[in-house]
PDB file of C-alpha atoms in Angstrom:
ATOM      1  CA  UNK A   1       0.000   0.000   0.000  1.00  0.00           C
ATOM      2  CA  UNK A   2       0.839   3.377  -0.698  1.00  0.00           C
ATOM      3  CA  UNK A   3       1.638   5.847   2.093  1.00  0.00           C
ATOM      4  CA  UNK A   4      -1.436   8.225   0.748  1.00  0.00           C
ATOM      5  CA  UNK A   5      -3.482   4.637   1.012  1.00  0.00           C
ATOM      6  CA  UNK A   6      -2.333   4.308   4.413  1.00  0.00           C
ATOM      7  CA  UNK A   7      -3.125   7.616   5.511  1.00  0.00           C
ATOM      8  CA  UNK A   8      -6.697   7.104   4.136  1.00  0.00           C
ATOM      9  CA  UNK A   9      -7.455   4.150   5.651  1.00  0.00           C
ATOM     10  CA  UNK A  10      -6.334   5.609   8.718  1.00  0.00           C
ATOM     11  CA  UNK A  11      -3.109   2.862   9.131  1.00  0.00           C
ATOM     12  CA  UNK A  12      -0.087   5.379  10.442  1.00  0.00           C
ATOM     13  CA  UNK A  13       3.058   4.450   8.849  1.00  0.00           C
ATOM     14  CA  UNK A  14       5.386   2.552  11.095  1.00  0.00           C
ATOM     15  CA  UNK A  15       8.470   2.116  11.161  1.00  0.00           C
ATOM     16  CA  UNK A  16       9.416  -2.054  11.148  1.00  0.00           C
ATOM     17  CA  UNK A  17      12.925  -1.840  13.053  1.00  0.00           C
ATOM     18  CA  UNK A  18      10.727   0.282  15.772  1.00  0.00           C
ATOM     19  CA  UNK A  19       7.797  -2.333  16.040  1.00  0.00           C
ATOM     20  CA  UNK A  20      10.731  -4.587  16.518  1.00  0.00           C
ATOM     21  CA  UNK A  21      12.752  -3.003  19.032  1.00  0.00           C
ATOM     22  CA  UNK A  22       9.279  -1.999  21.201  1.00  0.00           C
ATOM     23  CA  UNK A  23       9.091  -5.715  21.206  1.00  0.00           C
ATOM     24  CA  UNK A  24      12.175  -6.783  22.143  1.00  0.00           C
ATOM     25  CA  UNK A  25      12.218  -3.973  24.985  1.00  0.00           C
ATOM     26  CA  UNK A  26       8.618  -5.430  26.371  1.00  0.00           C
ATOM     27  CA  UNK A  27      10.445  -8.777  26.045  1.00  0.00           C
ATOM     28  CA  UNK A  28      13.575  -7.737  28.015  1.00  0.00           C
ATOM     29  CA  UNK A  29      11.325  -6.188  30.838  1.00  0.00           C
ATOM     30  CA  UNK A  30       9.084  -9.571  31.048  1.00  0.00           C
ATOM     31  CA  UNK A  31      12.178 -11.447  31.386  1.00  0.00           C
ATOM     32  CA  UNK A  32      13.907  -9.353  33.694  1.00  0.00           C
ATOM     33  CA  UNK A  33      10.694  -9.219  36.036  1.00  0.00           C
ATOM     34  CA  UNK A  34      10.106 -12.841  35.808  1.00  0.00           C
ATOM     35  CA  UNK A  35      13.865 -13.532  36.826  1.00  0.00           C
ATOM     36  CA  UNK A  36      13.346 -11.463  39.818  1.00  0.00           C
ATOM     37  CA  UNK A  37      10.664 -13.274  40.683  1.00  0.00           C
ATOM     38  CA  UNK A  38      12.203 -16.150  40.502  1.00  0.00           C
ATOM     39  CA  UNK A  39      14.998 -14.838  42.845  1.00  0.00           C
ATOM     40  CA  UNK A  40      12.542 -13.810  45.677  1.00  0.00           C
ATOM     41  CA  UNK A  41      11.353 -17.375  45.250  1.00  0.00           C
ATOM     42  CA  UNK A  42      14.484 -18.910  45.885  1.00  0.00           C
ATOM     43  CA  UNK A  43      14.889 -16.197  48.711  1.00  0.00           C
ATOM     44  CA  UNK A  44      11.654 -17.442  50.700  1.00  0.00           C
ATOM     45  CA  UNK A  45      12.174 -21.185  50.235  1.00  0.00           C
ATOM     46  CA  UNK A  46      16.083 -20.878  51.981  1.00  0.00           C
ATOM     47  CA  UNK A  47      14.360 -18.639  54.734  1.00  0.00           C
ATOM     48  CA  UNK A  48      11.545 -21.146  54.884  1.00  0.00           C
ATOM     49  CA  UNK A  49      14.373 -24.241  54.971  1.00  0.00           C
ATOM     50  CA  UNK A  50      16.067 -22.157  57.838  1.00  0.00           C
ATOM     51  CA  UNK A  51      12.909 -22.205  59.834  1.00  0.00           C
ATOM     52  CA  UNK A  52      11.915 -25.549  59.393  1.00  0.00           C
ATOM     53  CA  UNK A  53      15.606 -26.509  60.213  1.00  0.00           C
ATOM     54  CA  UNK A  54      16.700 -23.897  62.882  1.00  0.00           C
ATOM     55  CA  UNK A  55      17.542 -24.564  66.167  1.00  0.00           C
ATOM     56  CA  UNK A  56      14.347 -23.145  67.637  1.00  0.00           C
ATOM     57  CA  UNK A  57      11.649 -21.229  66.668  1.00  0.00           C
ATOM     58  CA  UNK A  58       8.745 -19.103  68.554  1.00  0.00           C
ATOM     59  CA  UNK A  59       5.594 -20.626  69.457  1.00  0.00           C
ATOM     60  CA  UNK A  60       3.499 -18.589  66.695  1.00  0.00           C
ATOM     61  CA  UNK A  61       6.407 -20.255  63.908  1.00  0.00           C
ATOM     62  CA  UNK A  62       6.010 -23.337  65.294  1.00  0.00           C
ATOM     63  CA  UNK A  63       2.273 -23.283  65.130  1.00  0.00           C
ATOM     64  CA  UNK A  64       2.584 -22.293  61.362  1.00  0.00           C
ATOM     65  CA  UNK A  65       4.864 -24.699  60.363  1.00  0.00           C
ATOM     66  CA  UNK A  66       2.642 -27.337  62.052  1.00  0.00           C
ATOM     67  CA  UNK A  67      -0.430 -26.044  60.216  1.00  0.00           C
ATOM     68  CA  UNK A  68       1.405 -26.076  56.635  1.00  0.00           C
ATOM     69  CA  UNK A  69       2.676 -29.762  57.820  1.00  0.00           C
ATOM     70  CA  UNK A  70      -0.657 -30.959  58.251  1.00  0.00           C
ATOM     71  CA  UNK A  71      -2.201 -29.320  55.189  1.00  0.00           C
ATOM     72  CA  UNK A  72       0.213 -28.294  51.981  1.00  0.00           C
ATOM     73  CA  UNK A  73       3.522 -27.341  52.707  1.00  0.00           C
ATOM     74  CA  UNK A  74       4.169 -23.499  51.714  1.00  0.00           C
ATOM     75  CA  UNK A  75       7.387 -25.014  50.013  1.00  0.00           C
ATOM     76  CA  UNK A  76       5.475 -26.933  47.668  1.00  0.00           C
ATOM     77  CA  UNK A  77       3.426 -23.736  46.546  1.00  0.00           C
ATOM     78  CA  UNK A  78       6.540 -21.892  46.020  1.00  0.00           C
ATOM     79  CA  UNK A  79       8.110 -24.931  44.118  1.00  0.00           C
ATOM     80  CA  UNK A  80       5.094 -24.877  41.822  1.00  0.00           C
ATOM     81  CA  UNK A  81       5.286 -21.312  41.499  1.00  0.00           C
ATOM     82  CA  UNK A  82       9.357 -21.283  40.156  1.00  0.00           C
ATOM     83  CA  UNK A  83       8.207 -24.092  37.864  1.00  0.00           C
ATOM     84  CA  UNK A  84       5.064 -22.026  36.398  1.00  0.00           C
ATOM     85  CA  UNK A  85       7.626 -18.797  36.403  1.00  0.00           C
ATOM     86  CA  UNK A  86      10.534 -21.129  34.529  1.00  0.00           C
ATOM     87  CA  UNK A  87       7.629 -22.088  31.992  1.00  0.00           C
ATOM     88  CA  UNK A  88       6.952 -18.413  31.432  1.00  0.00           C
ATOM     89  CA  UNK A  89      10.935 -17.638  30.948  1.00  0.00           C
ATOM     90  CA  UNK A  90      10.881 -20.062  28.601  1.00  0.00           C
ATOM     91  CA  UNK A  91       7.645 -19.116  26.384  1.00  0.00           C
ATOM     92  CA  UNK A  92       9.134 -15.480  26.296  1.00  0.00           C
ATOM     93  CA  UNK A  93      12.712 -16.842  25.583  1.00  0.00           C
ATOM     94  CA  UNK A  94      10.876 -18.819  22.802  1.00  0.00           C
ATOM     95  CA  UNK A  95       9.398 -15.412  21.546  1.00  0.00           C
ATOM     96  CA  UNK A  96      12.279 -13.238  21.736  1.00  0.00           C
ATOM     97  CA  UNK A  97      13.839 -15.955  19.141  1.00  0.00           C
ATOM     98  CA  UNK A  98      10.958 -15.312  16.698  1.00  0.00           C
ATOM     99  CA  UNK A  99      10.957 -11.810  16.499  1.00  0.00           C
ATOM    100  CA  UNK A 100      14.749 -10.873  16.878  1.00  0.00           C
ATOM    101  CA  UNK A 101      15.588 -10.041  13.345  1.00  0.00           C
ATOM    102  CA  UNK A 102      18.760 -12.011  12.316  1.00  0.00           C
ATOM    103  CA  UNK A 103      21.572 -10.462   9.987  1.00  0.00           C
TER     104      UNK A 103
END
């Protein structure tokens, strides 16, 4: 199409290599963000493995660890959670492939 067709049928004229790098920028930012989530993650299961294996703990941790025993372990939420976050890494990964032009 012409640039005076585009204009008429209201289309703006873009500019590819910008459509491309607003892409890869949203792409960056999803994978940074998903990496950091992945890091506090990591952060609350070692703080959760110190509780559980520290050499005492206050009545009101001791009562929570006891109620996450005896129904789902918060560790196993937070396991599922990296795994569904690892899944997303890779989707975007899988993504970022696809649309970064290659020379």
């Amino acid at each position: 199409m012409s640039a005076a067709l585009h204009s008429i049928a209201g289309i703006t004229n873009r500019q590819p290599g910008a459509d491309v790098d607003a892409v890869e920028k949203k792409l960056r930012a999803m994978l940074a963000a998903l990496d950091d989530s992945l890091a506090g993650i990591s952060d609350a299961r070692e703080a959760l493995r110190g509780l559980y294996s520290g050499p005492a703990a206050s009545n009101a941790v001791e009562t929570f660890l006891a109620g996450e025993a005896a129904t789902e372990d918060i560790t196993t939420h937070l396991a599922d959670a990296a795994r569904s976050l690892r899944a997303a890494l890779a989707v975007i990964r899988s993504q970022q492939q696809l649309t970064t032009p290659r020379l």
